[in-house]
């Protein structure tokens, strides 16, 4: 299952997801990697166990 999340206004999805990786160590996919319609979003794959997903979500709340 995947969860699509909008990126902050004015940011490109590729740059925002790179910042997420650098600041949190969490890997997410920029929407632009899946075509022009995906720009403005990033995709989270819900493929880990619940504890690991909880940790990732906690880290994502700290993106500045």
Tab-separated table of N, CA and C in Angstrom:
chain	number	residue	atom	x	y	z
A	1	UNK	N	0.849	-1.158	0.000
A	1	UNK	CA	0.000	0.000	0.000
A	1	UNK	C	0.905	1.234	0.000
A	2	UNK	N	0.438	2.280	-0.648
A	2	UNK	CA	1.188	3.529	-0.732
A	2	UNK	C	0.351	4.677	-0.189
A	3	UNK	N	1.044	5.678	0.316
A	3	UNK	CA	0.407	6.877	0.838
A	3	UNK	C	1.029	8.067	0.119
A	4	UNK	N	0.216	8.859	-0.553
A	4	UNK	CA	0.689	10.031	-1.287
A	4	UNK	C	0.529	11.269	-0.409
A	5	UNK	N	1.606	12.051	-0.303
A	5	UNK	CA	1.624	13.216	0.577
A	5	UNK	C	2.044	14.443	-0.239
A	6	UNK	N	1.335	15.560	-0.105
A	6	UNK	CA	1.754	16.762	-0.831
A	6	UNK	C	3.044	17.339	-0.249
A	7	UNK	N	3.897	17.865	-1.110
A	7	UNK	CA	5.097	18.562	-0.648
A	7	UNK	C	4.711	19.998	-0.306
A	8	UNK	N	5.525	20.677	0.496
A	8	UNK	CA	5.219	22.072	0.821
A	8	UNK	C	5.135	22.933	-0.445
A	9	UNK	N	4.275	23.909	-0.406
A	9	UNK	CA	4.091	24.825	-1.533
A	9	UNK	C	5.424	25.452	-1.926
A	10	UNK	N	5.691	25.440	-3.221
A	10	UNK	CA	6.905	26.058	-3.735
A	10	UNK	C	8.110	25.145	-3.802
A	11	UNK	N	7.991	23.904	-3.340
A	11	UNK	CA	9.111	22.966	-3.386
A	11	UNK	C	8.844	21.891	-4.425
A	12	UNK	N	9.897	21.482	-5.118
A	12	UNK	CA	9.800	20.377	-6.069
A	12	UNK	C	9.899	19.064	-5.303
A	13	UNK	N	9.210	18.058	-5.771
A	13	UNK	CA	9.178	16.788	-5.043
A	13	UNK	C	10.561	16.152	-4.922
A	14	UNK	N	11.386	16.226	-5.957
A	14	UNK	CA	12.716	15.601	-5.899
A	14	UNK	C	13.599	16.269	-4.851
A	15	UNK	N	13.584	17.586	-4.810
A	15	UNK	CA	14.399	18.299	-3.832
A	15	UNK	C	13.888	18.070	-2.414
A	16	UNK	N	12.575	18.050	-2.256
A	16	UNK	CA	12.012	17.836	-0.924
A	16	UNK	C	12.334	16.437	-0.404
A	17	UNK	N	12.219	15.428	-1.250
A	17	UNK	CA	12.515	14.071	-0.786
A	17	UNK	C	14.003	13.894	-0.499
A	18	UNK	N	14.861	14.607	-1.215
A	18	UNK	CA	16.296	14.573	-0.904
A	18	UNK	C	16.535	15.170	0.475
A	19	UNK	N	15.847	16.251	0.774
A	19	UNK	CA	15.971	16.879	2.099
A	19	UNK	C	15.467	15.939	3.190
A	20	UNK	N	14.353	15.242	2.922
A	20	UNK	CA	13.849	14.261	3.889
A	20	UNK	C	14.923	13.221	4.184
A	21	UNK	N	15.539	12.689	3.146
A	21	UNK	CA	16.587	11.680	3.330
A	21	UNK	C	17.741	12.236	4.152
A	22	UNK	N	18.211	13.413	3.800
A	22	UNK	CA	19.353	14.002	4.502
A	22	UNK	C	19.049	14.327	5.956
A	23	UNK	N	17.844	14.803	6.237
A	23	UNK	CA	17.499	15.224	7.596
A	23	UNK	C	17.025	14.085	8.490
A	24	UNK	N	16.460	13.026	7.899
A	24	UNK	CA	15.835	11.985	8.720
A	24	UNK	C	16.349	10.578	8.465
A	25	UNK	N	16.968	10.346	7.309
A	25	UNK	CA	17.381	8.996	6.941
A	25	UNK	C	16.240	8.148	6.413
A	26	UNK	N	15.069	8.758	6.206
A	26	UNK	CA	13.900	8.040	5.688
A	26	UNK	C	13.868	8.199	4.169
A	27	UNK	N	13.732	7.079	3.467
A	27	UNK	CA	13.678	7.096	2.009
A	27	UNK	C	12.221	7.091	1.565
A	28	UNK	N	11.849	8.109	0.788
A	28	UNK	CA	10.527	8.191	0.167
A	28	UNK	C	10.742	8.512	-1.307
A	29	UNK	N	9.742	8.265	-2.118
A	29	UNK	CA	9.860	8.447	-3.559
A	29	UNK	C	9.238	9.772	-3.990
A	30	UNK	N	9.987	10.604	-4.732
A	30	UNK	CA	9.360	11.822	-5.249
A	30	UNK	C	8.292	11.467	-6.267
A	31	UNK	N	7.188	12.152	-6.208
A	31	UNK	CA	6.107	11.882	-7.150
A	31	UNK	C	6.528	12.059	-8.591
A	32	UNK	N	7.457	12.971	-8.830
A	32	UNK	CA	7.920	13.222	-10.199
A	32	UNK	C	8.589	11.998	-10.815
A	33	UNK	N	9.059	11.070	-9.995
A	33	UNK	CA	9.669	9.837	-10.510
A	33	UNK	C	8.637	8.952	-11.202
A	34	UNK	N	7.361	9.234	-10.960
A	34	UNK	CA	6.289	8.431	-11.541
A	34	UNK	C	5.523	9.190	-12.619
A	35	UNK	N	6.097	10.297	-13.071
A	35	UNK	CA	5.472	11.060	-14.147
A	35	UNK	C	5.120	12.467	-13.718
A	36	UNK	N	4.818	13.284	-14.703
A	36	UNK	CA	4.536	14.701	-14.455
A	36	UNK	C	3.367	14.912	-13.494
A	37	UNK	N	2.375	14.048	-13.535
A	37	UNK	CA	1.212	14.195	-12.649
A	37	UNK	C	1.572	13.981	-11.182
A	38	UNK	N	2.712	13.342	-10.920
A	38	UNK	CA	3.136	13.099	-9.548
A	38	UNK	C	3.869	14.260	-8.909
A	39	UNK	N	4.265	15.240	-9.729
A	39	UNK	CA	4.969	16.402	-9.168
A	39	UNK	C	4.069	17.092	-8.150
A	40	UNK	N	4.707	17.505	-7.047
A	40	UNK	CA	3.954	18.148	-5.976
A	40	UNK	C	3.585	17.191	-4.855
A	41	UNK	N	3.986	15.920	-5.010
A	41	UNK	CA	3.698	14.892	-4.007
A	41	UNK	C	4.930	14.024	-3.795
A	42	UNK	N	4.955	13.307	-2.666
A	42	UNK	CA	5.909	12.216	-2.495
A	42	UNK	C	5.133	11.000	-2.028
A	43	UNK	N	5.723	9.827	-2.240
A	43	UNK	CA	5.023	8.578	-1.951
A	43	UNK	C	5.750	7.810	-0.862
A	44	UNK	N	4.981	7.376	0.115
A	44	UNK	CA	5.491	6.533	1.192
A	44	UNK	C	4.973	5.120	0.950
A	45	UNK	N	5.877	4.148	0.939
A	45	UNK	CA	5.484	2.745	0.800
A	45	UNK	C	5.284	2.164	2.197
A	46	UNK	N	4.098	1.668	2.454
A	46	UNK	CA	3.774	1.103	3.771
A	46	UNK	C	4.075	-0.388	3.754
A	47	UNK	N	5.377	-0.706	3.720
A	47	UNK	CA	5.803	-2.096	3.552
A	47	UNK	C	6.573	-2.647	4.743
A	48	UNK	N	6.733	-1.854	5.784
A	48	UNK	CA	7.472	-2.289	6.964
A	48	UNK	C	6.498	-2.633	8.089
A	49	UNK	N	7.039	-3.200	9.166
A	49	UNK	CA	6.169	-3.507	10.298
A	49	UNK	C	5.761	-2.205	10.993
A	50	UNK	N	4.749	-2.297	11.823
A	50	UNK	CA	4.147	-1.111	12.435
A	50	UNK	C	5.141	-0.293	13.247
A	51	UNK	N	6.009	-0.943	14.001
A	51	UNK	CA	6.979	-0.216	14.822
A	51	UNK	C	7.929	0.601	13.955
A	52	UNK	N	8.367	0.021	12.866
A	52	UNK	CA	9.289	0.736	11.965
A	52	UNK	C	8.580	1.901	11.266
A	53	UNK	N	7.330	1.698	10.869
A	53	UNK	CA	6.563	2.788	10.262
A	53	UNK	C	6.328	3.918	11.263
A	54	UNK	N	6.045	3.571	12.517
A	54	UNK	CA	5.869	4.595	13.554
A	54	UNK	C	7.138	5.426	13.708
A	55	UNK	N	8.298	4.752	13.702
A	55	UNK	CA	9.574	5.460	13.816
A	55	UNK	C	9.777	6.400	12.626
A	56	UNK	N	9.488	5.921	11.427
A	56	UNK	CA	9.644	6.753	10.229
A	56	UNK	C	8.726	7.967	10.286
A	57	UNK	N	7.482	7.771	10.711
A	57	UNK	CA	6.542	8.890	10.797
A	57	UNK	C	7.016	9.914	11.823
A	58	UNK	N	7.558	9.445	12.934
A	58	UNK	CA	8.091	10.356	13.949
A	58	UNK	C	9.242	11.171	13.366
A	59	UNK	N	10.125	10.528	12.625
A	59	UNK	CA	11.239	11.249	11.997
A	59	UNK	C	10.731	12.279	10.989
A	60	UNK	N	9.709	11.916	10.219
A	60	UNK	CA	9.186	12.828	9.200
A	60	UNK	C	8.597	14.098	9.808
A	61	UNK	N	8.102	14.017	11.037
A	61	UNK	CA	7.543	15.215	11.671
A	61	UNK	C	8.622	16.248	11.967
A	62	UNK	N	9.890	15.837	11.925
A	62	UNK	CA	10.995	16.748	12.238
A	62	UNK	C	11.601	17.431	11.016
A	63	UNK	N	11.073	17.165	9.833
A	63	UNK	CA	11.632	17.791	8.625
A	63	UNK	C	11.398	19.291	8.704
A	64	UNK	N	12.494	20.048	8.545
A	64	UNK	CA	12.385	21.498	8.695
A	64	UNK	C	12.348	22.242	7.456
